[in-house]
PDB file of C-alpha atoms in Angstrom:
ATOM      1  CA  MET U 160      40.496 -70.460  49.385  1.00  0.00           C
ATOM      2  CA  GLN U 161      42.405 -72.685  46.915  1.00  0.00           C
ATOM      3  CA  GLN U 162      42.106 -75.747  49.280  1.00  0.00           C
ATOM      4  CA  LEU U 163      38.364 -75.143  49.934  1.00  0.00           C
ATOM      5  CA  LEU U 164      37.696 -74.794  46.034  1.00  0.00           C
ATOM      6  CA  GLY U 165      39.697 -78.136  45.737  1.00  0.00           C
ATOM      7  CA  TYR U 166      37.382 -79.801  48.352  1.00  0.00           C
ATOM      8  CA  LEU U 167      34.237 -78.336  46.783  1.00  0.00           C
ATOM      9  CA  ARG U 168      35.193 -79.356  43.198  1.00  0.00           C
ATOM     10  CA  LYS U 169      36.045 -82.855  44.384  1.00  0.00           C
ATOM     11  CA  ALA U 170      32.662 -83.351  46.364  1.00  0.00           C
ATOM     12  CA  ILE U 171      30.648 -81.906  43.395  1.00  0.00           C
ATOM     13  CA  VAL U 172      32.305 -84.299  40.716  1.00  0.00           C
ATOM     14  CA  ASP U 173      32.384 -87.399  43.007  1.00  0.00           C
ATOM     15  CA  TYR U 174      28.983 -86.998  44.296  1.00  0.00           C
ATOM     16  CA  ASN U 175      27.557 -85.583  40.640  1.00  0.00           C
ATOM     17  CA  MET U 176      25.810 -82.887  42.745  1.00  0.00           C
ATOM     18  CA  ILE U 177      25.671 -80.212  40.101  1.00  0.00           C
ATOM     19  CA  ARG U 178      24.659 -80.776  36.235  1.00  0.00           C
ATOM     20  CA  ASN U 179      24.770 -78.702  33.170  1.00  0.00           C
ATOM     21  CA  GLY U 180      21.752 -76.051  33.535  1.00  0.00           C
ATOM     22  CA  ASP U 181      21.187 -76.214  37.230  1.00  0.00           C
ATOM     23  CA  LYS U 182      20.163 -73.424  39.146  1.00  0.00           C
ATOM     24  CA  ILE U 183      21.433 -73.388  42.747  1.00  0.00           C
ATOM     25  CA  ALA U 184      19.845 -71.527  45.638  1.00  0.00           C
ATOM     26  CA  VAL U 185      22.032 -70.615  48.267  1.00  0.00           C
ATOM     27  CA  GLY U 186      20.529 -69.923  51.771  1.00  0.00           C
ATOM     28  CA  VAL U 187      22.635 -66.905  52.819  1.00  0.00           C
ATOM     29  CA  SER U 188      22.366 -65.809  56.294  1.00  0.00           C
ATOM     30  CA  GLY U 189      25.353 -63.350  56.315  1.00  0.00           C
ATOM     31  CA  GLY U 190      27.447 -65.573  58.339  1.00  0.00           C
ATOM     32  CA  LYS U 191      30.874 -66.817  57.284  1.00  0.00           C
ATOM     33  CA  ASP U 192      29.850 -70.406  56.290  1.00  0.00           C
ATOM     34  CA  SER U 193      26.926 -69.329  53.878  1.00  0.00           C
ATOM     35  CA  LEU U 194      29.043 -66.350  52.122  1.00  0.00           C
ATOM     36  CA  VAL U 195      32.060 -68.859  51.769  1.00  0.00           C
ATOM     37  CA  LEU U 196      29.855 -71.315  50.088  1.00  0.00           C
ATOM     38  CA  LEU U 197      28.348 -68.793  47.778  1.00  0.00           C
ATOM     39  CA  GLU U 198      31.935 -67.320  46.878  1.00  0.00           C
ATOM     40  CA  GLY U 199      33.334 -70.789  46.274  1.00  0.00           C
ATOM     41  CA  LEU U 200      30.383 -71.813  44.152  1.00  0.00           C
ATOM     42  CA  PHE U 201      31.036 -68.411  42.295  1.00  0.00           C
ATOM     43  CA  ARG U 202      34.662 -69.040  41.725  1.00  0.00           C
ATOM     44  CA  LEU U 203      34.406 -72.818  41.064  1.00  0.00           C
ATOM     45  CA  LYS U 204      32.102 -71.903  38.128  1.00  0.00           C
ATOM     46  CA  ARG U 205      34.872 -70.349  36.092  1.00  0.00           C
ATOM     47  CA  PHE U 206      36.939 -73.591  35.744  1.00  0.00           C
ATOM     48  CA  ILE U 207      34.936 -76.790  36.787  1.00  0.00           C
ATOM     49  CA  GLY U 208      33.453 -77.085  33.385  1.00  0.00           C
ATOM     50  CA  ILE U 209      29.718 -77.104  34.494  1.00  0.00           C
ATOM     51  CA  ASP U 210      27.280 -74.491  33.485  1.00  0.00           C
ATOM     52  CA  TYR U 211      25.099 -73.671  36.401  1.00  0.00           C
ATOM     53  CA  THR U 212      23.687 -70.355  37.713  1.00  0.00           C
ATOM     54  CA  LEU U 213      23.655 -69.010  41.266  1.00  0.00           C
ATOM     55  CA  ILE U 214      21.040 -67.181  43.239  1.00  0.00           C
ATOM     56  CA  ALA U 215      21.519 -66.147  46.931  1.00  0.00           C
ATOM     57  CA  ILE U 216      18.048 -66.177  49.100  1.00  0.00           C
ATOM     58  CA  THR U 217      17.853 -64.830  52.553  1.00  0.00           C
ATOM     59  CA  LEU U 218      14.877 -65.253  54.842  1.00  0.00           C
ATOM     60  CA  ASP U 219      14.444 -62.129  57.176  1.00  0.00           C
ATOM     61  CA  LEU U 220      12.741 -63.174  60.356  1.00  0.00           C
ATOM     62  CA  CYS U 221      12.043 -59.529  61.104  1.00  0.00           C
ATOM     63  CA  PHE U 222      12.804 -59.660  64.684  1.00  0.00           C
ATOM     64  CA  ASP U 223      11.025 -56.821  66.625  1.00  0.00           C
ATOM     65  CA  GLY U 224       8.874 -56.618  63.710  1.00  0.00           C
ATOM     66  CA  LYS U 225      11.543 -54.807  61.652  1.00  0.00           C
ATOM     67  CA  PRO U 226      13.176 -55.828  58.467  1.00  0.00           C
ATOM     68  CA  SER U 227      16.999 -56.461  58.796  1.00  0.00           C
ATOM     69  CA  ASP U 228      19.582 -54.826  57.082  1.00  0.00           C
ATOM     70  CA  PHE U 229      21.254 -56.827  54.270  1.00  0.00           C
ATOM     71  CA  SER U 230      22.884 -54.087  52.280  1.00  0.00           C
ATOM     72  CA  ASP U 231      26.411 -55.679  52.875  1.00  0.00           C
ATOM     73  CA  ILE U 232      25.240 -59.234  51.445  1.00  0.00           C
ATOM     74  CA  GLU U 233      23.223 -57.202  48.638  1.00  0.00           C
ATOM     75  CA  GLU U 234      26.505 -55.557  47.766  1.00  0.00           C
ATOM     76  CA  PHE U 235      28.469 -58.792  47.953  1.00  0.00           C
ATOM     77  CA  CYS U 236      26.109 -60.228  45.566  1.00  0.00           C
ATOM     78  CA  LYS U 237      25.953 -57.079  43.093  1.00  0.00           C
ATOM     79  CA  ASN U 238      29.702 -57.291  42.612  1.00  0.00           C
ATOM     80  CA  ARG U 239      29.538 -60.769  41.647  1.00  0.00           C
ATOM     81  CA  ASN U 240      26.296 -60.601  39.477  1.00  0.00           C
ATOM     82  CA  ILE U 241      24.514 -62.960  41.787  1.00  0.00           C
ATOM     83  CA  PRO U 242      20.793 -62.232  42.041  1.00  0.00           C
ATOM     84  CA  PHE U 243      20.015 -61.843  45.815  1.00  0.00           C
ATOM     85  CA  VAL U 244      16.465 -62.202  46.961  1.00  0.00           C
ATOM     86  CA  VAL U 245      15.346 -61.331  50.428  1.00  0.00           C
ATOM     87  CA  LYS U 246      11.871 -62.606  51.713  1.00  0.00           C
ATOM     88  CA  LEU U 247      10.413 -60.929  54.817  1.00  0.00           C
ATOM     89  CA  SER U 248       8.575 -63.291  57.283  1.00  0.00           C
ATOM     90  CA  ASN U 249       6.634 -63.294  60.510  1.00  0.00           C
ATOM     91  CA  ILE U 250       8.542 -66.177  61.968  1.00  0.00           C
ATOM     92  CA  GLY U 251       9.965 -63.880  64.780  1.00  0.00           C
ATOM     93  CA  GLU U 252       6.458 -62.556  65.718  1.00  0.00           C
ATOM     94  CA  ILE U 253       5.028 -66.049  65.710  1.00  0.00           C
ATOM     95  CA  ILE U 254       7.928 -67.450  67.878  1.00  0.00           C
ATOM     96  CA  PHE U 255       8.295 -64.928  70.379  1.00  0.00           C
ATOM     97  CA  ASP U 256       4.920 -62.760  70.467  1.00  0.00           C
ATOM     98  CA  ILE U 257       2.192 -65.105  69.409  1.00  0.00           C
ATOM     99  CA  ARG U 258       3.561 -68.454  70.807  1.00  0.00           C
ATOM    100  CA  LYS U 259       5.792 -66.997  73.354  1.00  0.00           C
ATOM    101  CA  GLU U 260       8.068 -70.072  73.187  1.00  0.00           C
ATOM    102  CA  ALA U 261      10.341 -70.778  76.100  1.00  0.00           C
ATOM    103  CA  HIS U 262      12.635 -72.991  74.088  1.00  0.00           C
ATOM    104  CA  PRO U 263      12.238 -71.371  70.467  1.00  0.00           C
ATOM    105  CA  CYS U 264      15.158 -72.959  68.565  1.00  0.00           C
ATOM    106  CA  SER U 265      13.632 -76.252  67.467  1.00  0.00           C
ATOM    107  CA  LEU U 266      10.411 -74.490  65.957  1.00  0.00           C
ATOM    108  CA  CYS U 267      12.260 -71.558  64.561  1.00  0.00           C
ATOM    109  CA  ALA U 268      14.598 -73.945  62.873  1.00  0.00           C
ATOM    110  CA  ARG U 269      11.816 -75.862  61.310  1.00  0.00           C
ATOM    111  CA  MET U 270       9.826 -72.916  60.278  1.00  0.00           C
ATOM    112  CA  ARG U 271      12.989 -71.515  58.526  1.00  0.00           C
ATOM    113  CA  ARG U 272      13.717 -74.643  56.954  1.00  0.00           C
ATOM    114  CA  GLY U 273      10.282 -74.809  55.485  1.00  0.00           C
ATOM    115  CA  ALA U 274      10.345 -71.145  54.441  1.00  0.00           C
ATOM    116  CA  LEU U 275      13.793 -71.395  52.559  1.00  0.00           C
ATOM    117  CA  HIS U 276      12.606 -74.528  50.930  1.00  0.00           C
ATOM    118  CA  ASP U 277       9.555 -72.646  49.666  1.00  0.00           C
ATOM    119  CA  MET U 278      11.889 -69.613  48.585  1.00  0.00           C
ATOM    120  CA  ALA U 279      14.128 -72.044  46.566  1.00  0.00           C
ATOM    121  CA  ILE U 280      11.162 -73.589  44.811  1.00  0.00           C
ATOM    122  CA  GLU U 281       9.866 -70.250  43.934  1.00  0.00           C
ATOM    123  CA  ASN U 282      13.204 -68.898  42.489  1.00  0.00           C
TER     124      ASN U 282
END
């Protein structure tokens, strides 16, 4: 984690990625990449000298018409005092039930990206 924090700090400083007062929305899927990014930004905040806030956002695709269980991510965020927002969507239904996509990945990715962008703006 120490090495990762060093790379993260260097990228943020070298490219002026975060400024004082920024609110950063991290799209959290529950996978290791998004959780490590959230943890890294959380830890980095203590010593980077930039005042920013974090929020974790998750888009639930509601596959099979049912909300997913994000309780582990909710607990992860709660333990770090990071607000966690889940938005239910009907992307799963649109892709598989309504459009019956034979190759759903491209459309799903575009729809998810748009929905996450909207969530980031809302929050």
